[in-house]
């Protein structure tokens, strides 16, 4: 059990569990993109560790870049999204947006809006985690590492109010301890 700010979290996925999910995703993507050079675009801050492991597992030519938005405060989405770092030029590129986790899908909807008129050759989304019980949008998430229950998680890039990103494993909010 660990504590970040006021909340307690329990171990959920080990580093081995995560690496299996990430390398399976990389293999899946390589099968689809083996004749192309995809441009991985990581959504900061949460995806920075996932992206770095994903590209190191990706056994083919690829490029990478980043965008940054703010939507979360505490353990729930605020619904308002601001752009802190905008998209690079994606004209003629095979773009793969890399997300740490898709929750409500608000961030993804915002990203799609920015991408749709930028003349990319193709656009795909890879997310390490998806909360299917919360996700209510129609945008396709092409590559999902793991579907998880609607519980707040931290570690491996994911934070609770700034803390927990450096944890190598994933931890889940412990509802009994926090009640
Ligand atoms: P959405 O816009 O509601 O889909 O939320 C997307 C962003 O919120 C993700 O990219 C994360 O940065 C953050 N987020 C959503 N769920 C969690 C969670 O369980 N732990 C930590 N961050 C989360
Ligand atoms: Mg994020």
mmCIF file of N, CA, C and O and ligand atoms in Angstrom, residues 43 46 71-72 77 81 99-108 131 135 148 151-154 158-160 165, ligand 1:
data_model
loop_
_atom_site.group_PDB
_atom_site.id
_atom_site.type_symbol
_atom_site.label_atom_id
_atom_site.label_comp_id
_atom_site.label_asym_id
_atom_site.label_seq_id
_atom_site.Cartn_x
_atom_site.Cartn_y
_atom_site.Cartn_z
ATOM 1 N N UNK A 43 0.913 12.061 -25.970
ATOM 2 C CA UNK A 43 0.144 13.088 -25.280
ATOM 3 C C UNK A 43 0.738 13.239 -23.874
ATOM 4 O O UNK A 43 0.630 12.350 -23.042
ATOM 5 N N UNK A 46 1.236 12.301 -19.287
ATOM 6 C CA UNK A 46 1.013 10.906 -18.885
ATOM 7 C C UNK A 46 1.661 9.844 -19.743
ATOM 8 O O UNK A 46 2.042 8.796 -19.243
ATOM 9 N N UNK A 71 -6.520 18.614 -18.741
ATOM 10 C CA UNK A 71 -7.959 18.359 -18.566
ATOM 11 C C UNK A 71 -8.313 17.840 -17.181
ATOM 12 O O UNK A 71 -9.459 17.881 -16.768
ATOM 13 N N UNK A 72 -7.332 17.351 -16.465
ATOM 14 C CA UNK A 72 -7.623 16.654 -15.216
ATOM 15 C C UNK A 72 -7.233 17.460 -13.985
ATOM 16 O O UNK A 72 -6.198 18.108 -13.963
ATOM 17 N N UNK A 77 -12.108 14.132 -14.409
ATOM 18 C CA UNK A 77 -11.916 15.005 -15.553
ATOM 19 C C UNK A 77 -12.690 16.310 -15.340
ATOM 20 O O UNK A 77 -13.812 16.301 -14.873
ATOM 21 N N UNK A 81 -10.649 21.629 -21.687
ATOM 22 C CA UNK A 81 -9.323 21.240 -22.132
ATOM 23 C C UNK A 81 -8.587 22.438 -22.707
ATOM 24 O O UNK A 81 -9.113 23.156 -23.549
ATOM 25 N N UNK A 99 -1.684 7.658 -26.159
ATOM 26 C CA UNK A 99 -2.290 8.099 -24.895
ATOM 27 C C UNK A 99 -1.948 7.107 -23.791
ATOM 28 O O UNK A 99 -1.856 5.910 -24.032
ATOM 29 N N UNK A 100 -1.808 7.625 -22.581
ATOM 30 C CA UNK A 100 -1.618 6.730 -21.437
ATOM 31 C C UNK A 100 -2.923 6.004 -21.117
ATOM 32 O O UNK A 100 -2.947 4.800 -20.911
ATOM 33 N N UNK A 101 -4.026 6.783 -21.104
ATOM 34 C CA UNK A 101 -5.302 6.198 -20.710
ATOM 35 C C UNK A 101 -6.432 7.009 -21.327
ATOM 36 O O UNK A 101 -6.333 8.230 -21.433
ATOM 37 N N UNK A 102 -7.462 6.325 -21.797
ATOM 38 C CA UNK A 102 -8.660 7.018 -22.269
ATOM 39 C C UNK A 102 -9.767 6.738 -21.259
ATOM 40 O O UNK A 102 -10.073 5.591 -20.949
ATOM 41 N N UNK A 103 -10.320 7.826 -20.751
ATOM 42 C CA UNK A 103 -11.305 7.764 -19.673
ATOM 43 C C UNK A 103 -12.647 8.211 -20.266
ATOM 44 O O UNK A 103 -13.330 7.441 -20.920
ATOM 45 N N UNK A 104 -13.006 9.483 -20.157
ATOM 46 C CA UNK A 104 -14.252 9.965 -20.775
ATOM 47 C C UNK A 104 -14.115 10.056 -22.298
ATOM 48 O O UNK A 104 -15.111 9.979 -23.019
ATOM 49 N N UNK A 105 -12.882 10.253 -22.789
ATOM 50 C CA UNK A 105 -12.659 10.445 -24.223
ATOM 51 C C UNK A 105 -12.679 11.913 -24.615
ATOM 52 O O UNK A 105 -12.506 12.242 -25.787
ATOM 53 N N UNK A 106 -12.868 12.815 -23.653
ATOM 54 C CA UNK A 106 -12.890 14.258 -23.953
ATOM 55 C C UNK A 106 -11.579 14.716 -24.591
ATOM 56 O O UNK A 106 -11.589 15.475 -25.558
ATOM 57 N N UNK A 107 -10.466 14.264 -24.045
ATOM 58 C CA UNK A 107 -9.162 14.658 -24.578
ATOM 59 C C UNK A 107 -9.018 14.161 -26.004
ATOM 60 O O UNK A 107 -8.580 14.893 -26.896
ATOM 61 N N UNK A 108 -9.425 12.924 -26.233
ATOM 62 C CA UNK A 108 -9.330 12.323 -27.562
ATOM 63 C C UNK A 108 -10.190 13.074 -28.578
ATOM 64 O O UNK A 108 -9.758 13.324 -29.710
ATOM 65 N N UNK A 131 -10.877 2.786 -20.025
ATOM 66 C CA UNK A 131 -11.936 2.484 -19.052
ATOM 67 C C UNK A 131 -13.246 2.404 -19.835
ATOM 68 O O UNK A 131 -13.909 3.422 -20.050
ATOM 69 N N UNK A 135 -15.992 5.397 -21.051
ATOM 70 C CA UNK A 135 -15.826 5.893 -22.413
ATOM 71 C C UNK A 135 -17.152 5.843 -23.162
ATOM 72 O O UNK A 135 -17.739 4.779 -23.341
ATOM 73 N N UNK A 148 -9.575 -1.580 -18.299
ATOM 74 C CA UNK A 148 -9.548 -1.643 -16.830
ATOM 75 C C UNK A 148 -10.860 -1.115 -16.254
ATOM 76 O O UNK A 148 -11.572 -0.354 -16.911
ATOM 77 N N UNK A 151 -11.638 2.671 -12.002
ATOM 78 C CA UNK A 151 -10.973 3.034 -10.749
ATOM 79 C C UNK A 151 -9.742 3.831 -11.105
ATOM 80 O O UNK A 151 -9.046 3.493 -12.067
ATOM 81 N N UNK A 152 -9.463 4.865 -10.326
ATOM 82 C CA UNK A 152 -8.335 5.742 -10.607
ATOM 83 C C UNK A 152 -7.018 4.995 -10.384
ATOM 84 O O UNK A 152 -6.850 4.322 -9.368
ATOM 85 N N UNK A 153 -6.098 5.104 -11.342
ATOM 86 C CA UNK A 153 -4.791 4.447 -11.217
ATOM 87 C C UNK A 153 -3.657 5.467 -11.322
ATOM 88 O O UNK A 153 -3.824 6.548 -11.890
ATOM 89 N N UNK A 154 -2.508 5.078 -10.772
ATOM 90 C CA UNK A 154 -1.300 5.928 -10.851
ATOM 91 C C UNK A 154 -0.091 5.042 -11.141
ATOM 92 O O UNK A 154 -0.141 3.828 -10.976
ATOM 93 N N UNK A 158 1.385 7.895 -15.049
ATOM 94 C CA UNK A 158 0.087 8.432 -14.604
ATOM 95 C C UNK A 158 0.204 9.005 -13.196
ATOM 96 O O UNK A 158 0.849 8.412 -12.328
ATOM 97 N N UNK A 159 -0.455 10.151 -12.969
ATOM 98 C CA UNK A 159 -0.276 10.840 -11.696
ATOM 99 C C UNK A 159 -1.586 11.073 -10.966
ATOM 100 O O UNK A 159 -2.675 11.018 -11.555
ATOM 101 N N UNK A 160 -1.466 11.372 -9.676
ATOM 102 C CA UNK A 160 -2.551 11.954 -8.897
ATOM 103 C C UNK A 160 -2.039 13.303 -8.415
ATOM 104 O O UNK A 160 -1.120 13.363 -7.596
ATOM 105 N N UNK A 165 3.967 9.586 -10.956
ATOM 106 C CA UNK A 165 4.381 9.276 -12.338
ATOM 107 C C UNK A 165 5.629 8.408 -12.380
ATOM 108 O O UNK A 165 5.835 7.632 -13.312
HETATM 109 P P1 LIG B 1 -10.337 11.895 -20.628
HETATM 110 O O1 LIG B 1 -10.242 13.181 -21.374
HETATM 111 O O2 LIG B 1 -11.412 11.894 -19.601
HETATM 112 O O3 LIG B 1 -10.420 10.664 -21.547
HETATM 113 O O4 LIG B 1 -9.031 11.743 -19.762
HETATM 114 C C1 LIG B 1 -7.834 11.627 -20.360
HETATM 115 C C2 LIG B 1 -6.668 11.982 -19.470
HETATM 116 O O5 LIG B 1 -6.991 12.067 -18.080
HETATM 117 C C3 LIG B 1 -5.654 10.879 -19.568
HETATM 118 O O6 LIG B 1 -4.792 11.069 -20.674
HETATM 119 C C4 LIG B 1 -4.934 10.981 -18.243
HETATM 120 O O7 LIG B 1 -3.902 11.918 -18.317
HETATM 121 C C5 LIG B 1 -6.010 11.448 -17.288
HETATM 122 N N1 LIG B 1 -6.586 10.267 -16.578
HETATM 123 C C6 LIG B 1 -7.735 9.617 -16.858
HETATM 124 N N2 LIG B 1 -7.940 8.572 -16.027
HETATM 125 C C7 LIG B 1 -6.873 8.563 -15.192
HETATM 126 C C8 LIG B 1 -6.469 7.683 -14.099
HETATM 127 O O8 LIG B 1 -7.127 6.693 -13.716
HETATM 128 N N3 LIG B 1 -5.289 8.014 -13.500
HETATM 129 C C9 LIG B 1 -4.519 9.071 -13.870
HETATM 130 N N4 LIG B 1 -4.848 9.893 -14.880
HETATM 131 C C10 LIG B 1 -6.017 9.642 -15.544
#
